[in-house]
XYZ file of C-alpha atoms in Angstrom:
449
model
C 0.000 0.000 0.000
C 1.499 3.369 -1.009
C 1.298 6.680 0.877
C -1.816 7.798 -1.064
C -3.684 4.580 -0.291
C -2.712 4.824 3.369
C -3.917 8.406 3.557
C -7.191 7.511 1.836
C -7.767 4.649 4.243
C -7.267 6.914 7.230
C -9.651 9.511 5.761
C -12.306 6.837 5.279
C -11.859 5.459 8.770
C -11.633 8.631 10.813
C -13.376 11.351 8.787
C -17.001 12.402 8.981
C -19.451 9.686 7.951
C -19.945 9.376 4.209
C -23.683 10.032 4.578
C -22.930 13.390 6.180
C -20.225 14.369 3.695
C -22.453 13.597 0.718
C -25.453 15.685 1.774
C -26.610 17.773 -1.228
C -25.818 21.461 -0.804
C -28.287 22.834 -3.357
C -31.835 21.973 -4.277
C -30.734 20.828 -7.738
C -28.532 18.122 -6.144
C -31.437 16.593 -4.214
C -32.283 13.171 -5.686
C -35.736 11.615 -5.828
C -37.780 14.645 -4.737
C -38.233 16.328 -8.110
C -41.819 17.284 -7.270
C -40.346 19.651 -4.664
C -37.006 20.611 -6.207
C -38.065 21.267 -9.816
C -37.545 24.794 -11.083
C -40.733 26.792 -10.678
C -42.122 24.621 -7.883
C -43.555 26.334 -4.814
C -40.665 25.316 -2.567
C -37.976 26.141 -5.129
C -39.383 29.627 -5.648
C -39.740 30.219 -1.896
C -36.083 29.337 -1.326
C -34.832 31.251 -4.373
C -36.787 34.375 -3.363
C -35.759 34.015 0.296
C -39.412 33.997 1.302
C -39.535 30.703 3.181
C -42.741 30.072 5.104
C -43.478 27.701 7.984
C -43.644 24.119 6.794
C -43.719 20.486 7.839
C -41.475 18.073 5.927
C -43.073 14.636 6.117
C -41.403 11.526 4.802
C -39.743 8.218 5.686
C -36.237 7.999 7.155
C -33.370 8.845 4.844
C -35.426 10.554 2.145
C -33.823 14.000 2.567
C -35.787 15.975 5.172
C -32.761 17.141 7.174
C -30.823 17.687 3.949
C -33.606 19.915 2.640
C -33.542 21.909 5.861
C -29.790 22.382 5.417
C -30.342 23.634 1.870
C -32.848 26.173 3.173
C -30.268 27.279 5.739
C -27.567 27.805 3.100
C -29.730 29.463 0.446
C -31.622 31.983 2.576
C -30.457 35.079 4.416
C -32.359 34.247 7.585
C -30.660 33.126 10.783
C -31.039 29.355 10.895
C -31.377 27.470 14.181
C -31.683 23.719 14.488
C -32.873 21.555 17.389
C -33.965 17.967 17.827
C -37.176 17.154 19.655
C -35.382 14.129 21.121
C -32.549 16.131 22.700
C -34.088 19.556 23.330
C -36.506 20.842 25.932
C -38.467 23.924 26.913
C -35.324 25.760 28.027
C -33.750 25.434 24.570
C -36.905 26.665 22.872
C -37.208 29.697 25.166
C -33.587 30.621 24.505
C -34.108 30.487 20.734
C -37.307 32.550 21.002
C -35.564 35.212 23.118
C -32.709 35.409 20.607
C -35.194 35.647 17.728
C -36.931 38.582 19.424
C -33.608 40.347 19.900
C -32.552 39.822 16.265
C -35.843 41.088 14.907
C -35.804 44.164 17.180
C -32.139 45.124 16.738
C -31.235 43.821 13.284
C -34.554 43.125 11.519
C -33.367 39.571 10.957
C -35.716 36.625 10.531
C -35.151 33.338 12.335
C -35.837 29.959 10.754
C -36.151 27.225 13.372
C -35.679 23.674 12.157
C -37.122 21.065 14.539
C -36.086 17.530 13.696
C -38.547 14.776 14.717
C -41.096 17.404 15.730
C -43.676 14.673 16.360
C -41.735 13.729 19.502
C -42.701 17.009 21.173
C -45.842 16.596 23.269
C -48.988 18.672 22.765
C -47.972 21.346 25.264
C -44.548 21.735 23.666
C -46.067 22.011 20.205
C -48.537 24.570 21.527
C -45.580 26.718 22.597
C -44.702 27.380 18.952
C -48.158 28.563 17.897
C -48.031 32.175 19.040
C -44.542 32.784 17.658
C -45.339 31.188 14.296
C -48.582 33.157 14.059
C -46.816 36.451 14.816
C -44.007 35.697 12.384
C -41.292 35.775 15.026
C -39.999 32.420 13.785
C -40.433 30.497 10.578
C -40.899 26.909 11.659
C -39.548 24.032 9.577
C -40.473 20.735 11.192
C -39.368 17.284 10.039
C -41.319 14.138 10.846
C -41.568 10.527 9.775
C -45.110 10.346 11.153
C -48.365 11.472 9.564
C -48.834 15.101 10.702
C -52.585 14.533 10.879
C -52.024 12.119 13.762
C -48.878 13.339 15.485
C -48.890 17.139 15.212
C -51.599 19.304 16.747
C -54.134 20.582 14.179
C -53.564 24.234 15.109
C -49.885 23.949 14.208
C -50.522 21.962 11.017
C -52.999 24.624 9.872
C -50.301 27.294 10.161
C -47.754 25.319 8.127
C -47.524 24.039 4.600
C -47.057 20.253 4.593
C -44.593 18.935 2.016
C -44.531 15.179 1.499
C -41.175 13.641 0.620
C -41.259 10.318 -1.158
C -39.407 7.174 -0.218
C -36.403 6.892 -2.505
C -36.673 4.279 -5.227
C -33.883 1.822 -5.972
C -32.774 3.823 -9.020
C -32.439 6.950 -6.849
C -30.334 5.083 -4.277
C -28.084 3.700 -7.026
C -27.539 7.240 -8.353
C -26.609 8.451 -4.858
C -24.248 5.494 -4.342
C -22.432 6.041 -7.635
C -22.025 9.731 -6.852
C -20.606 8.938 -3.406
C -18.323 6.206 -4.755
C -16.638 8.413 -7.354
C -16.754 11.898 -5.778
C -13.087 12.811 -5.113
C -13.855 15.677 -2.739
C -16.595 14.517 -0.368
C -17.056 10.917 -1.443
C -14.784 7.892 -1.586
C -12.913 8.989 -4.731
C -12.840 5.485 -6.176
C -13.401 4.263 -9.744
C -16.985 3.362 -10.636
C -16.039 -0.266 -11.268
C -14.884 -0.671 -7.662
C -18.327 -2.165 -7.057
C -20.156 -4.282 -9.585
C -23.570 -3.037 -10.696
C -25.316 -5.978 -8.971
C -23.467 -5.075 -5.758
C -24.685 -1.463 -5.931
C -28.219 -2.639 -6.654
C -28.072 -5.046 -3.721
C -27.079 -2.227 -1.354
C -29.938 -0.159 -2.729
C -32.360 -3.061 -2.355
C -31.605 -3.764 1.314
C -31.613 -0.074 2.284
C -35.435 0.256 2.043
C -35.345 3.681 0.408
C -33.073 5.145 3.102
C -30.140 6.996 1.532
C -28.367 7.332 4.872
C -28.421 3.570 5.429
C -27.309 2.957 1.834
C -24.310 5.280 2.147
C -23.343 3.760 5.488
C -23.533 0.297 3.936
C -21.395 1.446 1.005
C -18.777 2.904 3.322
C -18.761 -0.269 5.438
C -18.281 -2.451 2.372
C -15.412 -0.356 0.989
C -13.625 -0.319 4.353
C -14.061 -4.077 4.688
C -12.022 -4.997 1.587
C -8.652 -3.945 0.121
C -8.741 -0.987 -2.250
C -7.694 -3.161 -5.213
C -10.557 -5.625 -4.646
C -13.642 -5.413 -6.876
C -16.659 -5.818 -4.609
C -19.496 -8.093 -5.743
C -22.848 -9.123 -4.261
C -21.372 -11.891 -2.095
C -18.924 -9.391 -0.612
C -21.766 -7.004 0.232
C -23.650 -9.783 2.011
C -20.505 -10.551 3.987
C -19.769 -6.940 4.927
C -23.234 -5.719 5.927
C -26.290 -7.067 7.648
C -29.645 -6.577 6.029
C -31.558 -3.687 7.583
C -34.839 -4.410 9.369
C -37.941 -3.636 7.384
C -39.188 -0.070 7.601
C -41.784 -0.061 10.353
C -42.981 2.065 13.215
C -45.344 0.162 15.474
C -46.712 3.404 16.898
C -47.031 5.321 13.658
C -48.748 5.414 10.299
C -46.872 2.492 8.758
C -48.340 0.199 11.401
C -51.843 1.164 10.288
C -50.907 0.920 6.611
C -49.722 -2.671 7.033
C -52.597 -3.864 9.190
C -54.954 -2.248 6.665
C -53.252 -4.164 3.858
C -53.513 -7.399 5.878
C -57.218 -7.001 6.626
C -58.116 -5.931 3.075
C -56.179 -8.861 1.601
C -58.179 -11.322 3.727
C -61.403 -9.484 2.868
C -60.465 -9.747 -0.801
C -59.979 -13.537 -0.398
C -56.280 -13.383 -1.339
C -54.374 -15.838 0.889
C -51.015 -15.017 -0.728
C -51.226 -11.303 0.010
C -52.586 -12.085 3.467
C -49.589 -14.192 4.476
C -47.185 -11.665 2.915
C -48.485 -8.739 5.011
C -48.680 -10.971 8.085
C -45.014 -11.905 7.662
C -44.091 -8.247 7.118
C -45.567 -7.351 10.481
C -44.060 -10.329 12.292
C -40.578 -9.661 10.890
C -40.854 -6.029 11.950
C -41.571 -7.080 15.531
C -45.275 -6.366 15.797
C -47.227 -8.010 18.622
C -48.704 -11.340 17.388
C -51.590 -10.944 19.836
C -52.560 -7.693 18.139
C -52.862 -9.552 14.833
C -54.840 -12.320 16.517
C -57.279 -9.751 17.919
C -57.695 -8.275 14.440
C -58.386 -11.738 12.993
C -61.013 -12.448 15.654
C -62.692 -9.175 14.782
C -62.428 -9.996 11.070
C -64.073 -13.390 11.599
C -67.184 -11.615 12.865
C -67.211 -8.479 10.728
C -66.273 -9.917 7.329
C -67.267 -13.600 7.522
C -69.937 -13.845 10.189
C -72.622 -16.416 9.476
C -71.187 -17.328 6.062
C -68.817 -19.564 8.041
C -69.451 -19.571 11.811
C -66.357 -21.773 12.150
C -64.169 -18.773 11.264
C -64.632 -17.295 14.718
C -63.792 -20.664 16.286
C -60.671 -20.880 14.120
C -59.515 -17.402 15.147
C -60.137 -18.093 18.843
C -58.401 -21.478 18.658
C -55.442 -19.817 16.939
C -55.115 -17.452 19.875
C -55.172 -20.246 22.424
C -52.777 -22.403 20.392
C -50.335 -19.534 20.006
C -50.502 -18.869 23.738
C -49.526 -22.489 24.445
C -46.822 -22.804 21.789
C -45.285 -19.335 21.810
C -42.785 -18.263 19.177
C -41.511 -19.392 16.772
C -43.472 -22.676 16.821
C -46.769 -20.855 17.201
C -46.248 -18.590 14.185
C -47.709 -21.191 11.823
C -50.947 -21.043 13.794
C -51.319 -17.390 12.786
C -50.724 -18.256 9.148
C -53.225 -21.112 9.251
C -55.842 -18.782 10.684
C -55.053 -16.054 8.125
C -55.343 -18.494 5.210
C -58.586 -19.928 6.607
C -60.094 -16.462 6.973
C -58.892 -15.351 3.532
C -60.406 -18.406 1.811
C -63.652 -18.524 3.808
C -66.918 -17.318 2.235
C -67.502 -13.681 3.115
C -70.488 -11.889 4.584
C -70.770 -8.615 6.456
C -74.456 -9.205 7.202
C -73.873 -9.544 10.964
C -71.828 -6.330 10.991
C -74.465 -4.476 8.965
C -77.268 -5.830 11.188
C -75.477 -4.381 14.209
C -75.123 -0.994 12.494
C -78.765 -0.974 11.429
C -79.998 -1.912 14.920
C -77.832 0.783 16.471
C -79.243 3.395 14.106
C -82.809 2.270 14.867
C -82.217 2.668 18.598
C -80.665 6.103 18.051
C -83.533 7.213 15.795
C -86.495 5.807 17.750
C -85.186 5.967 21.297
C -85.872 3.359 23.942
C -89.213 1.937 22.868
C -91.138 -0.107 25.442
C -90.926 -3.895 25.353
C -94.216 -5.372 24.029
C -96.366 -6.714 26.864
C -96.624 -10.254 25.513
C -92.838 -10.858 25.688
C -92.321 -9.249 29.097
C -91.487 -11.412 32.062
C -94.287 -11.754 34.621
C -92.888 -13.140 37.883
C -95.420 -11.377 40.135
C -99.246 -11.282 40.367
C -99.232 -7.526 39.819
C -97.321 -7.899 36.572
C -99.718 -10.572 35.375
C -102.667 -8.293 36.234
C -101.085 -5.671 34.015
C -101.036 -8.209 31.135
C -97.304 -8.842 31.275
C -96.686 -11.993 29.210
C -100.309 -12.277 28.067
C -100.675 -13.975 24.698
C -97.051 -15.128 24.498
C -96.637 -18.216 22.322
C -93.913 -20.661 23.407
C -92.025 -21.526 20.196
C -91.242 -25.131 21.194
C -94.941 -25.938 21.318
C -95.172 -25.355 17.579
C -94.037 -27.362 14.591
C -90.435 -26.653 13.751
C -90.150 -24.557 16.946
C -91.430 -21.560 15.002
C -94.504 -19.430 15.573
C -95.586 -16.278 13.779
C -95.278 -13.701 16.508
C -93.951 -10.153 16.758
C -90.967 -9.537 19.020
C -90.200 -5.917 18.138
C -91.838 -2.784 19.560
C -95.092 -1.910 17.807
C -93.769 1.137 15.933
C -90.936 -0.785 14.282
C -92.395 -4.283 14.194
C -91.938 -4.612 10.413
C -88.330 -3.435 10.390
C -85.500 -5.808 9.408
C -81.858 -5.516 10.338
C -80.286 -8.813 9.308
C -80.148 -9.622 5.606
C -78.181 -12.849 5.071
C -76.519 -13.412 1.724
C -76.325 -16.650 -0.240
C -72.653 -17.436 0.392
C -71.434 -20.355 2.490
C -73.471 -21.488 5.467
C -75.391 -18.211 5.435
C -77.215 -19.462 2.337
C -78.811 -22.115 4.558
C -79.677 -19.463 7.125
C -81.198 -17.308 4.395
C -83.441 -20.114 3.121
C -84.609 -20.876 6.654
C -85.235 -17.232 7.486
C -87.066 -16.599 4.198
C -89.410 -19.503 4.960
C -90.128 -18.135 8.437
C -90.788 -14.643 7.102
C -93.111 -16.056 4.435
C -95.021 -18.040 7.063
C -95.220 -14.998 9.311
C -96.522 -12.781 6.500
C -99.117 -15.375 5.476
C -100.391 -15.584 9.053
C -100.069 -19.382 9.116
C -99.266 -20.803 12.535
C -98.723 -24.525 12.703
C -99.148 -25.457 16.386
C -98.833 -28.781 18.118
C -101.688 -27.605 20.332
C -104.475 -25.178 19.442
C -104.238 -23.785 22.923
C -100.455 -23.455 22.935
C -99.299 -20.347 24.725
């Protein structure tokens, strides 16, 4: 190894991380966010004209939120202050506000405050910004990986423009990697063929759209092998460990994945169902949460079309409790496949909704006298239970009799479909309704009551 190679190795080992050195310095260098960086776009014009307004930058990790904030800092004439919601508290915010007041009073300078991970501030802390943003004392630029609708107070969101940054695609990551590999000033300064194209694509693939992770993986791989070694896919797999799937169990992605899981089962797609189930399990989600969702699904989306679906979901929960992980994981997949391939009906769910609406609309109507309980002589004297027909005294244990309050006695809530077992229920119920409407009562005793 000559002096140059030795020097380069030391720079790679002890310098600033590659991901930090390769941060774009201008909007035109930002990769994968062309909808924001294109000439003539709202954000580009605001930065170029030095008229930046309060905004929330929302996007997944490693897509360029902090980089974009740095570009705003470099390309505007405002004083730029940066804090992290993880590391900063009320004292830091008050100090920045006091300094902003002084600058505006003495020097007519604007202050742009960049708050990284702003969603980690609680409601009271977020409230503290409102007055100062509203009065224009500070221009707030917040960065978050979480949906602002859920994690940032509405009053603050309404005073900011929300810009959504996209997850970087593989082609974007490859572009960033090639730039970092060959850049002689801030990058690694190596020839492009130092890594094979499949190796670059593999790094991009396992980085889940996170440029920071991709650059760290690239730097790790280059440091792991001699400078004269051409790095291929096998080398990459040796040098780095695959990153965990993008997931935040407390944030939007959790709800996106569980939504995909439920809708795949509802759409009777067992393959998609097991894919989304595995995604959540690999990301460390609570298996009991998924079991609870499957139990709910068995009632809401299958119901009487296959009453065994609820039994399957409940048995899966008990089996998983006994077996634990990893042996019990297959129980979850069996239940998911059963539910996905079962006949579907939301008739039970819709009956519940309809009954709830009827109660809300009509209030608490009195129970008809003939189906009231009459345990005392007084109640009997008031005709409680009078005229009640005991169903088991009639053929087929059915008797034409009204059980609803008088004002809604003709109303129906449950409409079974003709899928699965519910088809049998529908035929039976249709026959009962027909008999009831015809007024025919087939009794085993003319005096049955």
